[in-house]
Amino acid sequence: MIVVYIPAGGEPEHYDASTLRVSEASIVQRTVDMKWAEVQEGLERDDLDAMRGVVWVLKKRTQPSLRFGEFDPGITEMTTRMDNKEITTWVDNALAAVGDELSMEEVEQIILDRLPTVAVDPEFARDLVTSRTRAPKDPVAEPQDSGQEATPEAPPSPSPTPTSSEPGTPTSASSPTPSTSHPEMSTP
């Protein structure tokens, strides 16, 4: 979880809670009077004490004499965002939980309506969601040496090979494609 601190009139500063050492997490716990699990849950809820404790301890790395009482940001100067690893895990879990009652287009829209706003890298979140919810597009034919570029809008030419309505034996082994496979849960 990334805490974004934007001091009044200043530039955004990003503090990655996952970079804390155990000793630093202990200092956060004692300072804000919360167990580490409560701090983590607090970060997910934008809890002011949890965010302040994490940012303060991480700022002490470069400002060792900074006292907790001296670091007193405004209530609207801090928020949390998910890093790319957290976004990936969240998307994988959400897609694994989707049933058949929604189309992938509906799922994509529901996720894209909110997820990029809580991502530290909104473009990564958008790209990940669309890559996981859309079937790959048909490949565009390579341009010929005629000097003209192929246009992606051109429909594919009909196949010159005859087709049969009778089932045949496949001539090569195939694996599921992204358009026929369902996303699987990733394991850390």
PDB file of C-alpha atoms in Angstrom:
ATOM      1  CA  MET A   1       0.000   0.000   0.000  1.00  0.00           C
ATOM      2  CA  ILE A   2       1.338   3.405  -0.962  1.00  0.00           C
ATOM      3  CA  VAL A   3       0.571   6.445   1.179  1.00  0.00           C
ATOM      4  CA  VAL A   4       0.440   9.572  -0.956  1.00  0.00           C
ATOM      5  CA  TYR A   5       1.234  12.683   1.069  1.00  0.00           C
ATOM      6  CA  ILE A   6       0.626  16.022  -0.641  1.00  0.00           C
ATOM      7  CA  PRO A   7       1.736  18.824   1.680  1.00  0.00           C
ATOM      8  CA  ALA A   8      -0.133  22.103   1.254  1.00  0.00           C
ATOM      9  CA  GLY A   9       1.375  23.806  -1.779  1.00  0.00           C
ATOM     10  CA  GLY A  10       3.841  20.959  -2.319  1.00  0.00           C
ATOM     11  CA  GLU A  11       4.446  18.073  -4.665  1.00  0.00           C
ATOM     12  CA  PRO A  12       3.045  14.572  -3.981  1.00  0.00           C
ATOM     13  CA  GLU A  13       5.313  12.290  -1.973  1.00  0.00           C
ATOM     14  CA  HIS A  14       4.856   8.494  -2.126  1.00  0.00           C
ATOM     15  CA  TYR A  15       5.583   6.261   0.867  1.00  0.00           C
ATOM     16  CA  ASP A  16       5.470   2.491   0.330  1.00  0.00           C
ATOM     17  CA  ALA A  17       4.341   0.790   3.546  1.00  0.00           C
ATOM     18  CA  SER A  18       5.682  -2.547   2.293  1.00  0.00           C
ATOM     19  CA  THR A  19       9.240  -1.219   2.596  1.00  0.00           C
ATOM     20  CA  LEU A  20       9.017  -0.874   6.379  1.00  0.00           C
ATOM     21  CA  ARG A  21      11.388  -2.976   8.455  1.00  0.00           C
ATOM     22  CA  VAL A  22       9.996  -4.939  11.388  1.00  0.00           C
ATOM     23  CA  SER A  23      11.615  -2.491  13.797  1.00  0.00           C
ATOM     24  CA  GLU A  24       9.960   0.407  11.966  1.00  0.00           C
ATOM     25  CA  ALA A  25       6.567  -1.347  11.963  1.00  0.00           C
ATOM     26  CA  SER A  26       6.965  -1.793  15.728  1.00  0.00           C
ATOM     27  CA  ILE A  27       7.566   1.936  16.100  1.00  0.00           C
ATOM     28  CA  VAL A  28       4.424   2.657  14.052  1.00  0.00           C
ATOM     29  CA  GLN A  29       2.415   0.252  16.243  1.00  0.00           C
ATOM     30  CA  ARG A  30       3.593   1.815  19.511  1.00  0.00           C
ATOM     31  CA  THR A  31       3.191   5.356  18.240  1.00  0.00           C
ATOM     32  CA  VAL A  32      -0.377   5.031  16.915  1.00  0.00           C
ATOM     33  CA  ASP A  33      -1.416   2.385  19.495  1.00  0.00           C
ATOM     34  CA  MET A  34      -2.517  -0.151  16.889  1.00  0.00           C
ATOM     35  CA  LYS A  35      -1.414  -3.718  16.113  1.00  0.00           C
ATOM     36  CA  TRP A  36       0.214  -4.120  12.682  1.00  0.00           C
ATOM     37  CA  ALA A  37      -2.866  -5.864  11.257  1.00  0.00           C
ATOM     38  CA  GLU A  38      -4.929  -2.864  12.391  1.00  0.00           C
ATOM     39  CA  VAL A  39      -2.441  -0.512  10.740  1.00  0.00           C
ATOM     40  CA  GLN A  40      -2.746  -2.469   7.474  1.00  0.00           C
ATOM     41  CA  GLU A  41      -6.533  -2.418   7.658  1.00  0.00           C
ATOM     42  CA  GLY A  42      -6.351   1.271   8.519  1.00  0.00           C
ATOM     43  CA  LEU A  43      -4.304   1.958   5.405  1.00  0.00           C
ATOM     44  CA  GLU A  44      -6.988   0.269   3.304  1.00  0.00           C
ATOM     45  CA  ARG A  45      -9.573   2.616   4.886  1.00  0.00           C
ATOM     46  CA  ASP A  46      -7.428   5.782   4.730  1.00  0.00           C
ATOM     47  CA  ASP A  47      -7.203   5.840   8.530  1.00  0.00           C
ATOM     48  CA  LEU A  48      -5.412   9.076   9.432  1.00  0.00           C
ATOM     49  CA  ASP A  49      -3.418   7.621  12.345  1.00  0.00           C
ATOM     50  CA  ALA A  50      -2.227   4.614  10.318  1.00  0.00           C
ATOM     51  CA  MET A  51      -1.170   6.802   7.372  1.00  0.00           C
ATOM     52  CA  ARG A  52       0.505   9.388   9.615  1.00  0.00           C
ATOM     53  CA  GLY A  53       2.449   6.712  11.517  1.00  0.00           C
ATOM     54  CA  VAL A  54       3.731   5.037   8.356  1.00  0.00           C
ATOM     55  CA  VAL A  55       4.721   8.288   6.647  1.00  0.00           C
ATOM     56  CA  TRP A  56       6.386   9.624   9.792  1.00  0.00           C
ATOM     57  CA  VAL A  57       8.532   6.513  10.248  1.00  0.00           C
ATOM     58  CA  LEU A  58       9.523   6.465   6.573  1.00  0.00           C
ATOM     59  CA  LYS A  59      10.341  10.210   6.661  1.00  0.00           C
ATOM     60  CA  LYS A  60      12.608   9.536   9.665  1.00  0.00           C
ATOM     61  CA  ARG A  61      14.915   7.591   7.358  1.00  0.00           C
ATOM     62  CA  THR A  62      16.050  10.881   5.842  1.00  0.00           C
ATOM     63  CA  GLN A  63      15.122  13.132   8.786  1.00  0.00           C
ATOM     64  CA  PRO A  64      16.170  11.138  11.872  1.00  0.00           C
ATOM     65  CA  SER A  65      15.387  13.954  14.301  1.00  0.00           C
ATOM     66  CA  LEU A  66      11.774  14.379  13.075  1.00  0.00           C
ATOM     67  CA  ARG A  67       9.401  14.021  16.031  1.00  0.00           C
ATOM     68  CA  PHE A  68       5.912  12.578  15.636  1.00  0.00           C
ATOM     69  CA  GLY A  69       4.372  15.782  17.002  1.00  0.00           C
ATOM     70  CA  GLU A  70       6.246  17.798  14.367  1.00  0.00           C
ATOM     71  CA  PHE A  71       4.686  15.791  11.553  1.00  0.00           C
ATOM     72  CA  ASP A  72       1.046  16.833  11.635  1.00  0.00           C
ATOM     73  CA  PRO A  73      -0.371  16.859   8.092  1.00  0.00           C
ATOM     74  CA  GLY A  74      -3.798  18.206   7.232  1.00  0.00           C
ATOM     75  CA  ILE A  75      -6.623  15.688   7.113  1.00  0.00           C
ATOM     76  CA  THR A  76      -6.905  15.979   3.318  1.00  0.00           C
ATOM     77  CA  GLU A  77      -3.160  15.817   2.634  1.00  0.00           C
ATOM     78  CA  MET A  78      -2.838  12.017   2.795  1.00  0.00           C
ATOM     79  CA  THR A  79      -4.513   9.135   1.014  1.00  0.00           C
ATOM     80  CA  THR A  80      -3.574   5.590   0.073  1.00  0.00           C
ATOM     81  CA  ARG A  81      -3.190   3.967  -3.325  1.00  0.00           C
ATOM     82  CA  MET A  82      -2.593   0.361  -4.327  1.00  0.00           C
ATOM     83  CA  ASP A  83       0.720  -0.499  -5.971  1.00  0.00           C
ATOM     84  CA  ASN A  84       0.899  -2.550  -9.188  1.00  0.00           C
ATOM     85  CA  LYS A  85       1.316  -5.863  -7.349  1.00  0.00           C
ATOM     86  CA  GLU A  86      -1.779  -5.164  -5.237  1.00  0.00           C
ATOM     87  CA  ILE A  87      -3.740  -4.113  -8.335  1.00  0.00           C
ATOM     88  CA  THR A  88      -2.767  -7.352 -10.102  1.00  0.00           C
ATOM     89  CA  THR A  89      -3.809  -9.479  -7.127  1.00  0.00           C
ATOM     90  CA  TRP A  90      -7.086  -7.582  -6.780  1.00  0.00           C
ATOM     91  CA  VAL A  91      -7.951  -7.954 -10.487  1.00  0.00           C
ATOM     92  CA  ASP A  92      -7.061 -11.658 -10.490  1.00  0.00           C
ATOM     93  CA  ASN A  93      -9.232 -12.282  -7.425  1.00  0.00           C
ATOM     94  CA  ALA A  94     -12.133 -10.232  -8.808  1.00  0.00           C
ATOM     95  CA  LEU A  95     -12.088 -12.034 -12.152  1.00  0.00           C
ATOM     96  CA  ALA A  96     -11.871 -15.433 -10.460  1.00  0.00           C
ATOM     97  CA  ALA A  97     -14.996 -14.581  -8.442  1.00  0.00           C
ATOM     98  CA  VAL A  98     -17.077 -13.454 -11.435  1.00  0.00           C
ATOM     99  CA  GLY A  99     -19.976 -15.722 -12.285  1.00  0.00           C
ATOM    100  CA  ASP A 100     -21.836 -16.199 -15.540  1.00  0.00           C
ATOM    101  CA  GLU A 101     -24.475 -13.577 -14.764  1.00  0.00           C
ATOM    102  CA  LEU A 102     -22.279 -10.735 -16.100  1.00  0.00           C
ATOM    103  CA  SER A 103     -20.544 -10.408 -19.442  1.00  0.00           C
ATOM    104  CA  MET A 104     -16.826  -9.627 -19.501  1.00  0.00           C
ATOM    105  CA  GLU A 105     -17.686  -6.199 -20.929  1.00  0.00           C
ATOM    106  CA  GLU A 106     -19.889  -5.484 -17.892  1.00  0.00           C
ATOM    107  CA  VAL A 107     -17.207  -6.762 -15.521  1.00  0.00           C
ATOM    108  CA  GLU A 108     -14.595  -4.614 -17.255  1.00  0.00           C
ATOM    109  CA  GLN A 109     -16.776  -1.505 -16.934  1.00  0.00           C
ATOM    110  CA  ILE A 110     -17.540  -2.142 -13.261  1.00  0.00           C
ATOM    111  CA  ILE A 111     -13.851  -2.538 -12.443  1.00  0.00           C
ATOM    112  CA  LEU A 112     -12.733   0.429 -14.574  1.00  0.00           C
ATOM    113  CA  ASP A 113     -15.324   2.689 -12.942  1.00  0.00           C
ATOM    114  CA  ARG A 114     -13.414   2.549  -9.641  1.00  0.00           C
ATOM    115  CA  LEU A 115     -10.092   0.726  -9.738  1.00  0.00           C
ATOM    116  CA  PRO A 116      -7.920   3.329 -11.542  1.00  0.00           C
ATOM    117  CA  THR A 117      -8.866   5.929  -8.910  1.00  0.00           C
ATOM    118  CA  VAL A 118      -7.325   3.817  -6.141  1.00  0.00           C
ATOM    119  CA  ALA A 119      -4.204   2.824  -8.095  1.00  0.00           C
ATOM    120  CA  VAL A 120      -0.901   4.593  -7.742  1.00  0.00           C
ATOM    121  CA  ASP A 121      -0.477   3.923 -11.477  1.00  0.00           C
ATOM    122  CA  PRO A 122      -3.950   4.311 -13.062  1.00  0.00           C
ATOM    123  CA  GLU A 123      -2.682   3.545 -16.580  1.00  0.00           C
ATOM    124  CA  PHE A 124      -1.245   0.220 -15.408  1.00  0.00           C
ATOM    125  CA  ALA A 125      -4.609  -0.620 -13.793  1.00  0.00           C
ATOM    126  CA  ARG A 126      -6.557   0.227 -16.966  1.00  0.00           C
ATOM    127  CA  ASP A 127      -4.197  -1.737 -19.203  1.00  0.00           C
ATOM    128  CA  LEU A 128      -4.256  -4.744 -16.877  1.00  0.00           C
ATOM    129  CA  VAL A 129      -8.052  -4.831 -16.696  1.00  0.00           C
ATOM    130  CA  THR A 130      -8.515  -4.545 -20.442  1.00  0.00           C
ATOM    131  CA  SER A 131      -5.850  -7.167 -21.137  1.00  0.00           C
ATOM    132  CA  ARG A 132      -7.513  -9.598 -18.744  1.00  0.00           C
ATOM    133  CA  THR A 133     -11.115  -8.989 -19.845  1.00  0.00           C
ATOM    134  CA  ARG A 134     -10.808  -8.728 -23.621  1.00  0.00           C
ATOM    135  CA  ALA A 135     -10.073 -11.505 -26.073  1.00  0.00           C
ATOM    136  CA  PRO A 136      -6.979 -10.862 -28.144  1.00  0.00           C
ATOM    137  CA  LYS A 137      -7.705  -9.178 -31.450  1.00  0.00           C
ATOM    138  CA  ASP A 138      -7.085 -10.943 -34.719  1.00  0.00           C
ATOM    139  CA  PRO A 139      -3.521 -10.284 -35.834  1.00  0.00           C
ATOM    140  CA  VAL A 140      -3.135  -7.624 -38.490  1.00  0.00           C
ATOM    141  CA  ALA A 141      -1.552  -8.900 -41.705  1.00  0.00           C
ATOM    142  CA  GLU A 142       1.953  -7.695 -42.334  1.00  0.00           C
ATOM    143  CA  PRO A 143       2.140  -5.025 -45.025  1.00  0.00           C
ATOM    144  CA  GLN A 144       3.286  -6.180 -48.467  1.00  0.00           C
ATOM    145  CA  ASP A 145       6.170  -4.567 -50.288  1.00  0.00           C
ATOM    146  CA  SER A 146       3.641  -2.488 -52.248  1.00  0.00           C
ATOM    147  CA  GLY A 147       4.420   0.488 -50.040  1.00  0.00           C
ATOM    148  CA  GLN A 148       0.940   0.503 -48.511  1.00  0.00           C
ATOM    149  CA  GLU A 149       0.287  -0.168 -44.862  1.00  0.00           C
ATOM    150  CA  ALA A 150      -2.333  -2.674 -43.801  1.00  0.00           C
ATOM    151  CA  THR A 151      -5.361  -1.106 -42.184  1.00  0.00           C
ATOM    152  CA  PRO A 152      -6.701  -2.732 -39.026  1.00  0.00           C
ATOM    153  CA  GLU A 153     -10.279  -1.894 -40.098  1.00  0.00           C
ATOM    154  CA  ALA A 154     -10.063  -4.094 -43.226  1.00  0.00           C
ATOM    155  CA  PRO A 155     -12.002  -7.346 -42.802  1.00  0.00           C
ATOM    156  CA  PRO A 156      -9.949 -10.515 -43.118  1.00  0.00           C
ATOM    157  CA  SER A 157     -10.076 -12.147 -46.519  1.00  0.00           C
ATOM    158  CA  PRO A 158     -12.025 -15.405 -46.762  1.00  0.00           C
ATOM    159  CA  SER A 159     -10.026 -18.570 -46.278  1.00  0.00           C
ATOM    160  CA  PRO A 160      -9.183 -20.353 -49.529  1.00  0.00           C
ATOM    161  CA  THR A 161      -9.234 -23.736 -47.797  1.00  0.00           C
ATOM    162  CA  PRO A 162     -12.407 -25.784 -47.966  1.00  0.00           C
ATOM    163  CA  THR A 163     -14.295 -26.397 -44.758  1.00  0.00           C
ATOM    164  CA  SER A 164     -16.067 -29.512 -43.643  1.00  0.00           C
ATOM    165  CA  SER A 165     -19.042 -29.944 -41.362  1.00  0.00           C
ATOM    166  CA  GLU A 166     -17.751 -33.340 -40.259  1.00  0.00           C
ATOM    167  CA  PRO A 167     -15.595 -33.513 -37.147  1.00  0.00           C
ATOM    168  CA  GLY A 168     -12.011 -34.286 -37.879  1.00  0.00           C
ATOM    169  CA  THR A 169      -8.986 -35.289 -35.894  1.00  0.00           C
ATOM    170  CA  PRO A 170      -6.811 -32.364 -34.970  1.00  0.00           C
ATOM    171  CA  THR A 171      -3.421 -32.391 -36.633  1.00  0.00           C
ATOM    172  CA  SER A 172      -1.674 -30.560 -33.842  1.00  0.00           C
ATOM    173  CA  ALA A 173      -2.014 -30.291 -30.121  1.00  0.00           C
ATOM    174  CA  SER A 174      -3.464 -27.029 -28.965  1.00  0.00           C
ATOM    175  CA  SER A 175      -3.677 -25.296 -25.682  1.00  0.00           C
ATOM    176  CA  PRO A 176      -6.452 -23.097 -24.399  1.00  0.00           C
ATOM    177  CA  THR A 177      -6.298 -19.567 -25.728  1.00  0.00           C
ATOM    178  CA  PRO A 178      -7.007 -16.429 -23.719  1.00  0.00           C
ATOM    179  CA  SER A 179     -10.372 -16.178 -25.454  1.00  0.00           C
ATOM    180  CA  THR A 180     -11.406 -19.640 -24.246  1.00  0.00           C
ATOM    181  CA  SER A 181      -9.591 -19.779 -20.924  1.00  0.00           C
ATOM    182  CA  HIS A 182     -10.738 -18.248 -17.686  1.00  0.00           C
ATOM    183  CA  PRO A 183      -8.316 -16.225 -15.571  1.00  0.00           C
ATOM    184  CA  GLU A 184      -6.692 -18.257 -12.862  1.00  0.00           C
ATOM    185  CA  MET A 185      -5.783 -17.129  -9.369  1.00  0.00           C
ATOM    186  CA  SER A 186      -2.183 -16.197  -9.029  1.00  0.00           C
ATOM    187  CA  THR A 187      -0.280 -17.376  -6.030  1.00  0.00           C
ATOM    188  CA  PRO A 188       2.230 -15.191  -4.285  1.00  0.00           C
TER     189      PRO A 188
END
